[in-house]
Coordinates of C-alpha atoms in Angstrom, one line a residue:
M1 CA 119.4 75.5 73.0
K2 CA 119.9 73.8 76.4
A3 CA 123.6 74.9 76.3
L4 CA 122.6 78.5 75.5
L5 CA 120.1 78.4 78.3
G6 CA 122.8 77.3 80.8
I7 CA 125.2 80.0 79.6
A8 CA 122.4 82.6 79.8
A9 CA 121.6 81.6 83.4
A10 CA 125.3 81.6 84.4
S11 CA 125.9 85.0 82.8
A12 CA 122.8 86.5 84.5
W13 CA 123.9 85.0 87.9
N14 CA 127.4 86.5 87.4
R15 CA 125.8 89.9 87.1
R16 CA 123.2 89.2 89.8
G17 CA 123.8 92.4 91.7
T18 CA 122.8 94.7 88.8
L19 CA 120.1 92.4 87.4
A20 CA 118.5 92.0 90.9
L21 CA 117.4 95.6 90.7
V22 CA 115.9 95.0 87.3
V23 CA 114.1 91.9 88.6
L24 CA 112.8 94.0 91.5
S25 CA 111.6 96.7 89.2
I26 CA 109.8 94.3 86.9
A27 CA 108.3 92.5 89.9
L28 CA 106.9 95.8 91.3
A29 CA 105.5 96.7 87.9
T30 CA 103.9 93.2 87.5
A31 CA 102.5 93.3 91.1
L32 CA 101.0 96.7 90.5
L33 CA 99.5 95.6 87.2
L34 CA 98.0 92.4 88.6
A35 CA 96.9 93.9 91.9
L36 CA 95.1 96.8 90.1
E37 CA 93.5 94.4 87.7
R38 CA 92.2 92.4 90.6
L39 CA 91.0 95.5 92.3
R40 CA 89.4 96.8 89.1
T41 CA 87.6 93.5 88.7
D42 CA 86.4 93.4 92.3
I43 CA 85.4 97.1 92.3
R44 CA 83.3 96.5 89.2
S45 CA 81.8 93.5 90.8
S46 CA 80.9 95.5 93.9
F47 CA 79.5 98.3 91.7
S48 CA 77.4 95.9 89.7
Q49 CA 76.2 94.3 93.0
A50 CA 75.5 97.5 94.9
V51 CA 72.0 95.9 95.2
S52 CA 72.2 92.2 94.6
G53 CA 69.2 90.8 96.3
T54 CA 66.7 92.8 94.3
D55 CA 65.1 91.6 91.0
L56 CA 63.5 94.8 89.9
V57 CA 63.6 98.5 90.8
I58 CA 60.4 100.4 90.0
G59 CA 59.9 104.1 89.8
A60 CA 58.4 106.9 87.6
R61 CA 58.8 106.4 83.9
T62 CA 62.3 107.8 83.1
G63 CA 65.6 106.4 81.9
P64 CA 66.8 103.1 83.5
V65 CA 70.2 104.7 84.4
Q66 CA 68.6 107.8 85.9
L67 CA 66.2 105.6 88.0
M68 CA 69.2 103.6 89.3
L69 CA 71.2 106.8 90.0
Y70 CA 68.6 108.2 92.4
A71 CA 67.1 105.0 93.7
V72 CA 70.3 103.2 94.5
F73 CA 73.2 105.7 94.4
R74 CA 71.1 108.7 95.8
V75 CA 72.4 110.9 93.0
G76 CA 70.2 113.5 91.4
G77 CA 66.5 113.6 92.0
A78 CA 63.3 111.9 90.8
T79 CA 61.4 113.6 88.0
N80 CA 58.2 112.3 89.6
Q81 CA 57.0 110.1 92.4
I82 CA 55.0 107.0 92.2
S83 CA 51.8 106.4 94.2
M84 CA 51.5 103.9 97.0
D85 CA 48.5 102.5 95.1
G86 CA 50.9 101.6 92.2
V87 CA 53.4 100.0 94.7
R88 CA 50.6 98.0 96.2
A89 CA 49.4 96.9 92.8
V90 CA 52.9 95.6 92.0
A91 CA 53.1 93.9 95.5
A92 CA 49.8 92.1 94.8
H93 CA 51.2 90.4 91.6
R94 CA 51.3 86.7 92.1
A95 CA 55.0 86.5 91.2
V96 CA 56.1 89.2 93.6
A97 CA 57.5 88.0 97.0
W98 CA 58.2 91.4 98.6
V99 CA 58.3 95.1 97.9
V100 CA 60.3 97.7 99.9
P101 CA 59.3 101.4 99.1
L102 CA 61.9 104.2 99.1
A103 CA 61.4 107.9 99.8
L104 CA 64.2 110.3 98.9
G105 CA 64.6 114.1 98.8
D106 CA 65.7 115.1 102.3
S107 CA 69.3 115.3 103.6
H108 CA 71.4 115.8 106.6
R109 CA 74.6 117.8 106.4
G110 CA 75.1 116.8 102.7
F111 CA 74.2 113.1 103.2
P112 CA 71.0 111.8 101.7
V113 CA 68.1 110.7 103.8
L114 CA 66.2 107.6 102.9
G115 CA 62.7 106.9 104.2
T116 CA 61.8 103.2 104.0
S117 CA 60.2 100.3 105.9
T118 CA 61.8 98.1 108.6
E119 CA 61.8 95.3 105.9
Y120 CA 64.6 97.2 104.2
F121 CA 67.1 95.9 106.7
Q122 CA 66.1 92.3 106.0
R123 CA 65.6 92.4 102.2
F124 CA 68.4 94.7 101.0
L125 CA 71.4 92.6 100.0
Y126 CA 74.6 93.7 98.3
G127 CA 77.8 92.1 97.0
E128 CA 77.6 88.3 97.0
R129 CA 74.1 88.5 98.5
Q130 CA 75.4 89.9 101.8
P131 CA 72.8 91.3 104.3
L132 CA 73.1 94.6 106.1
V133 CA 74.7 94.2 109.5
L134 CA 74.3 96.7 112.4
A135 CA 77.7 97.5 113.9
Q136 CA 76.0 99.4 116.8
G137 CA 72.5 99.6 118.1
R138 CA 69.4 98.4 116.3
A139 CA 67.1 99.3 113.4
F140 CA 64.5 101.9 113.8
A141 CA 61.2 100.6 115.2
G142 CA 58.9 101.8 112.5
T143 CA 56.2 102.5 115.0
L144 CA 54.6 105.7 116.3
D145 CA 56.5 105.3 119.6
G146 CA 59.8 105.1 117.7
L147 CA 58.8 107.6 115.0
Y148 CA 61.8 109.8 115.2
E149 CA 64.5 107.2 115.1
A150 CA 67.4 107.1 112.6
V151 CA 69.9 104.5 111.5
L152 CA 73.2 105.8 110.0
G153 CA 75.4 104.4 107.3
A154 CA 79.0 103.8 108.4
E155 CA 80.4 106.8 106.4
V156 CA 77.9 109.2 107.9
A157 CA 78.8 108.1 111.4
D158 CA 82.6 108.3 110.8
A159 CA 82.5 111.6 108.9
L160 CA 80.3 113.4 111.4
G161 CA 81.5 111.6 114.5
Y162 CA 78.0 110.4 115.5
G163 CA 77.2 107.6 117.8
L164 CA 74.1 106.1 119.5
G165 CA 71.9 108.6 121.1
Q166 CA 73.0 111.5 118.9
R167 CA 70.3 114.0 118.2
I168 CA 70.1 115.1 114.5
T169 CA 67.7 117.2 112.4
L170 CA 66.9 116.7 108.8
T171 CA 67.0 119.2 106.0
H172 CA 64.3 119.5 103.3
G173 CA 66.0 119.0 100.0
L174 CA 69.7 119.1 99.3
E175 CA 71.8 121.6 101.1
A176 CA 74.0 122.2 98.1
S177 CA 70.9 123.5 96.2
G178 CA 70.7 126.6 98.4
L179 CA 66.9 126.1 98.7
A180 CA 67.0 123.8 101.6
A181 CA 65.2 124.4 104.9
E182 CA 65.7 122.6 108.2
H183 CA 63.1 120.4 110.0
A184 CA 64.4 121.8 113.2
D185 CA 61.2 121.2 115.2
K186 CA 61.3 117.4 114.7
P187 CA 64.7 116.1 115.8
F188 CA 65.7 112.4 115.4
T189 CA 67.7 110.2 117.7
V190 CA 70.3 107.8 116.3
V191 CA 69.5 104.3 117.4
G192 CA 71.8 102.3 115.1
V193 CA 74.9 102.4 112.9
L194 CA 75.3 100.0 110.0
A195 CA 78.6 98.2 109.3
R196 CA 80.4 99.4 106.2
T197 CA 79.3 97.9 102.9
G198 CA 81.1 99.9 100.2
T199 CA 77.7 100.9 98.7
P200 CA 75.7 104.1 98.9
V201 CA 74.1 102.7 102.1
D202 CA 77.3 103.9 103.9
R203 CA 76.5 107.5 103.2
T204 CA 72.8 107.4 103.9
V205 CA 70.6 108.3 106.9
H206 CA 67.7 105.8 107.2
V207 CA 64.4 106.7 108.8
S208 CA 60.9 105.3 108.5
L209 CA 58.4 106.3 105.8
Q210 CA 56.1 107.5 108.6
A211 CA 58.8 109.8 109.9
I212 CA 59.2 111.4 106.4
E213 CA 55.4 112.1 106.4
A214 CA 55.5 113.5 109.9
I215 CA 58.2 116.1 109.2
H216 CA 56.3 117.3 106.1
L217 CA 52.8 117.6 107.7
D218 CA 53.1 121.4 108.0
W219 CA 54.9 121.8 104.6
A220 CA 53.5 122.4 101.2
G221 CA 55.2 122.9 97.8
G222 CA 58.6 122.4 99.4
A223 CA 58.2 125.2 102.0
P224 CA 56.7 125.5 105.5
I225 CA 53.1 126.6 105.5
P226 CA 52.9 130.1 107.1
G227 CA 51.2 130.1 110.5
L228 CA 51.1 126.3 110.8
A229 CA 53.4 124.5 113.1
I230 CA 52.6 120.9 114.1
P231 CA 54.7 119.8 117.2
A232 CA 56.6 116.6 117.0
E233 CA 54.4 114.8 119.5
A234 CA 51.2 116.0 117.9
A235 CA 52.3 114.6 114.6
R236 CA 51.7 111.1 115.9
K237 CA 47.9 111.8 115.9
F238 CA 47.8 112.2 112.1
D239 CA 47.5 109.6 109.4
L240 CA 51.2 109.1 108.5
E241 CA 50.8 106.4 105.9
P242 CA 52.7 107.6 102.8
K243 CA 50.6 108.5 99.7
A244 CA 53.6 108.5 97.3
V245 CA 57.3 107.3 97.3
T246 CA 60.3 107.8 95.1
A247 CA 60.9 104.2 94.1
A248 CA 60.6 100.6 95.3
L249 CA 62.8 97.5 95.4
V250 CA 61.0 94.4 94.3
G251 CA 61.9 90.7 95.0
L252 CA 60.3 87.9 93.1
K253 CA 59.3 84.4 94.1
N254 CA 61.0 83.1 91.0
R255 CA 63.4 85.1 88.7
V256 CA 61.9 83.4 85.7
A257 CA 58.9 85.7 86.0
V258 CA 61.1 88.9 85.9
F259 CA 60.1 89.9 82.4
N260 CA 56.4 89.1 83.1
V261 CA 56.4 91.5 86.1
Q262 CA 58.4 94.0 84.1
R263 CA 55.7 94.0 81.4
F264 CA 53.0 94.3 84.1
V265 CA 54.6 97.4 85.4
A266 CA 55.1 98.9 82.0
D267 CA 51.5 98.3 81.1
Y268 CA 50.1 99.6 84.4
E269 CA 47.4 102.1 83.3
A270 CA 46.8 104.1 86.5
E271 CA 50.2 105.9 86.1
P272 CA 53.4 105.6 84.0
L273 CA 55.8 103.3 85.8
L274 CA 59.2 101.8 84.9
A275 CA 60.8 98.6 86.1
V276 CA 64.5 98.0 85.5
L277 CA 66.8 95.0 86.1
P278 CA 69.5 96.4 88.4
G279 CA 72.3 94.3 86.9
V280 CA 71.6 95.4 83.4
A281 CA 71.2 99.1 84.3
L282 CA 74.4 99.1 86.5
D283 CA 76.4 97.5 83.7
E284 CA 75.2 100.3 81.4
L285 CA 76.1 102.9 84.1
W286 CA 79.5 101.4 84.5
Q287 CA 80.3 102.1 80.9
A288 CA 79.8 105.8 81.6
V289 CA 81.7 106.0 84.9
G290 CA 84.4 103.3 84.4
L291 CA 86.8 105.6 82.5
G292 CA 88.9 106.3 85.7
E293 CA 89.7 102.6 86.3
R294 CA 90.7 102.2 82.7
A295 CA 93.0 105.2 83.0
L296 CA 94.5 103.7 86.2
L297 CA 95.2 100.4 84.4
A298 CA 96.8 102.3 81.5
L299 CA 99.1 104.1 84.0
S300 CA 100.1 100.8 85.5
G301 CA 101.0 99.6 82.0
L302 CA 103.2 102.6 81.6
V303 CA 105.0 101.7 84.8
A304 CA 105.6 98.2 83.4
L305 CA 107.0 99.7 80.2
V306 CA 109.4 101.9 82.2
S307 CA 110.6 98.8 84.0
L308 CA 111.2 97.0 80.8
A309 CA 113.0 100.0 79.4
G310 CA 115.2 99.7 82.4
L311 CA 116.0 96.1 81.5
V312 CA 117.0 97.3 78.0
A313 CA 119.1 100.0 79.4
V314 CA 120.9 97.7 81.8
V315 CA 121.7 95.1 79.2
L316 CA 122.8 97.8 76.7
A317 CA 125.0 99.4 79.3
G318 CA 126.7 96.1 80.1
L319 CA 127.0 95.2 76.4
N320 CA 130.2 97.2 75.9
E321 CA 131.8 95.3 78.9
R322 CA 130.7 92.0 77.4
R323 CA 131.9 92.5 73.9
R324 CA 135.1 90.5 74.5
E325 CA 133.0 87.7 76.2
L326 CA 130.7 87.6 73.2
A327 CA 133.6 87.7 70.8
V328 CA 135.2 84.7 72.5
L329 CA 131.9 82.8 72.1
R330 CA 132.0 83.7 68.4
A331 CA 135.6 82.5 68.2
V332 CA 134.7 79.1 69.6
G333 CA 132.0 78.6 67.0
A334 CA 128.9 80.5 68.1
G335 CA 127.2 82.3 65.3
P336 CA 125.5 85.7 65.3
R337 CA 122.2 84.0 65.8
H338 CA 123.5 82.2 68.9
V339 CA 124.6 85.5 70.4
L340 CA 121.2 87.0 69.6
A341 CA 119.5 84.0 71.2
L342 CA 121.8 84.1 74.2
L343 CA 120.9 87.8 75.1
A344 CA 117.2 87.1 74.3
L345 CA 117.2 84.1 76.7
E346 CA 118.9 86.2 79.3
G347 CA 116.3 88.9 79.1
A348 CA 113.5 86.3 79.2
L349 CA 115.0 84.8 82.3
V350 CA 115.2 88.2 84.0
T351 CA 111.7 89.1 82.9
G352 CA 110.3 85.7 83.9
A353 CA 111.9 85.9 87.4
G354 CA 110.5 89.5 87.9
A355 CA 107.1 88.6 86.6
L356 CA 106.7 85.5 88.8
L357 CA 108.0 87.4 91.9
G358 CA 105.5 90.2 91.1
A359 CA 102.6 87.7 90.6
A360 CA 103.4 86.1 94.0
A361 CA 103.6 89.6 95.6
A362 CA 100.3 90.6 94.2
A363 CA 98.6 87.4 95.4
A364 CA 100.1 87.9 98.9
A365 CA 99.0 91.5 99.0
V366 CA 95.4 90.6 98.1
V367 CA 95.2 88.0 100.8
A368 CA 96.9 90.2 103.4
T369 CA 94.8 93.3 102.7
Q370 CA 91.5 91.6 102.1
P371 CA 90.1 92.1 105.7
W372 CA 91.2 95.7 105.8
V373 CA 89.8 96.6 102.4
Q374 CA 86.5 94.9 103.3
Q375 CA 86.3 96.8 106.6
S376 CA 87.5 100.2 105.3
F377 CA 85.9 100.4 101.9
G378 CA 83.4 97.5 101.7
I379 CA 85.1 96.0 98.7
T380 CA 85.4 92.2 98.7
L381 CA 88.7 91.2 97.2
Q382 CA 88.6 87.7 95.7
P383 CA 92.0 85.9 96.3
G384 CA 91.1 83.0 94.0
A385 CA 92.7 81.8 90.8
P386 CA 93.9 84.5 88.3
T387 CA 91.3 85.8 86.0
A388 CA 91.6 85.7 82.2
A389 CA 92.6 89.3 82.2
Q390 CA 95.3 88.7 84.8
W391 CA 96.7 85.9 82.7
A392 CA 96.7 88.1 79.7
L393 CA 98.6 90.9 81.6
F394 CA 101.1 88.4 82.9
G395 CA 101.7 87.0 79.4
A396 CA 102.0 90.6 78.0
V397 CA 104.7 91.4 80.5
L398 CA 106.6 88.2 79.5
A399 CA 106.2 88.9 75.8
A400 CA 107.2 92.6 76.2
G401 CA 110.3 91.6 78.2
M402 CA 111.4 89.1 75.5
L403 CA 110.8 91.7 72.8
A404 CA 112.8 94.3 74.8
S405 CA 115.7 91.9 75.2
L406 CA 115.9 91.7 71.4
V407 CA 117.2 95.3 71.2
P408 CA 120.6 94.6 72.8
G409 CA 120.6 91.2 71.2
W410 CA 120.3 92.8 67.7
R411 CA 123.1 95.2 68.5
A412 CA 125.3 92.3 69.6
Y413 CA 124.3 90.4 66.5
R414 CA 125.8 93.2 64.4
L415 CA 129.1 93.3 66.3
S416 CA 131.9 91.8 64.2
L417 CA 134.3 89.2 65.6
A418 CA 137.3 91.6 65.2
D419 CA 135.4 94.4 66.9
G420 CA 134.9 92.2 70.0
L421 CA 138.5 90.9 70.1
S422 CA 140.0 94.4 69.7
P423 CA 137.4 96.7 71.3
R424 CA 137.9 100.4 70.9
L425 CA 138.2 102.2 74.2

């Protein structure tokens, strides 16, 4: 076997010009496979950790996935609101460390508006428990003096070209619904822009809960009250403490108590409430929306198969030129099985070289693009040791290359000694 390996290596080197293209093709396919698998894993991790510092999300009693969709991803709408009395009851539980209420329903030029407290900017964590960071300016004050202040997500600022000091007006409801009306009499001033996170925070306009109450003082039933118009300054004289919110984020003193608090919320008698564990609900949601990444991985697999088909084609194309070489080996004592093993080893060497080169290229690409991907998309690439899935893909490429090399090997196995010594032209 050692002699055959030396012959296979020498033969491959003798045809290095042609085989180099095959090695490059396999390397590119392997790099694409491994890089996409790393990206898929890290995107799923980012998705599952869109809100990582929260132990429970509470809202009106509905499905866990639906609650996560509108409370975290700002998709759809709440079937019902929850009272602030219910939020305060949860906050008073001995195991609860903090509660951050969320009010949704308004928008600005297609981007959702979130009403919340100033504590949101300290308590909300994402990814590997990363805090929100202000790229520009500051958080809204949350006081009457700073009532009409807004903090933009990175995507909102980039898409609309907004900066600090920009005056904006909010829209009641979603503009796409066709039923939206503008709160033009109460404009907001942008006082901060958040750094990109790769989460729904990036496409959200953040204002205070009191601001949400202020812009709706002269509204009822989702429409302005005819003949009533409360000026922006006059709104500060009213009681602006919210009576109801859409949902709330809950942090616990000890995660051991999570199921205890979840039962407390479910058994709350004053109104029907639901408490969900974000990680569990997000994993369930990923099963529904993760089809695209699986299709992308399948497409990469097809690219790898095409590259391996190229290996078979190159070896088969050169087989006719090597018939005399193989016949000479047969004449000096090599049996058909040796010829088969020789071509299989040669294919394995080419595949192995391409796979190793591709793995190195994928690792280098992850390291080189990590800062850019984090800044542009908020996805944290992990350049650590290969995952089990990556090892499996690497092994699959090697195995497929060895199997593919058996095709020309089997054809050479069937060539007779006389056919090789007297090849037909």
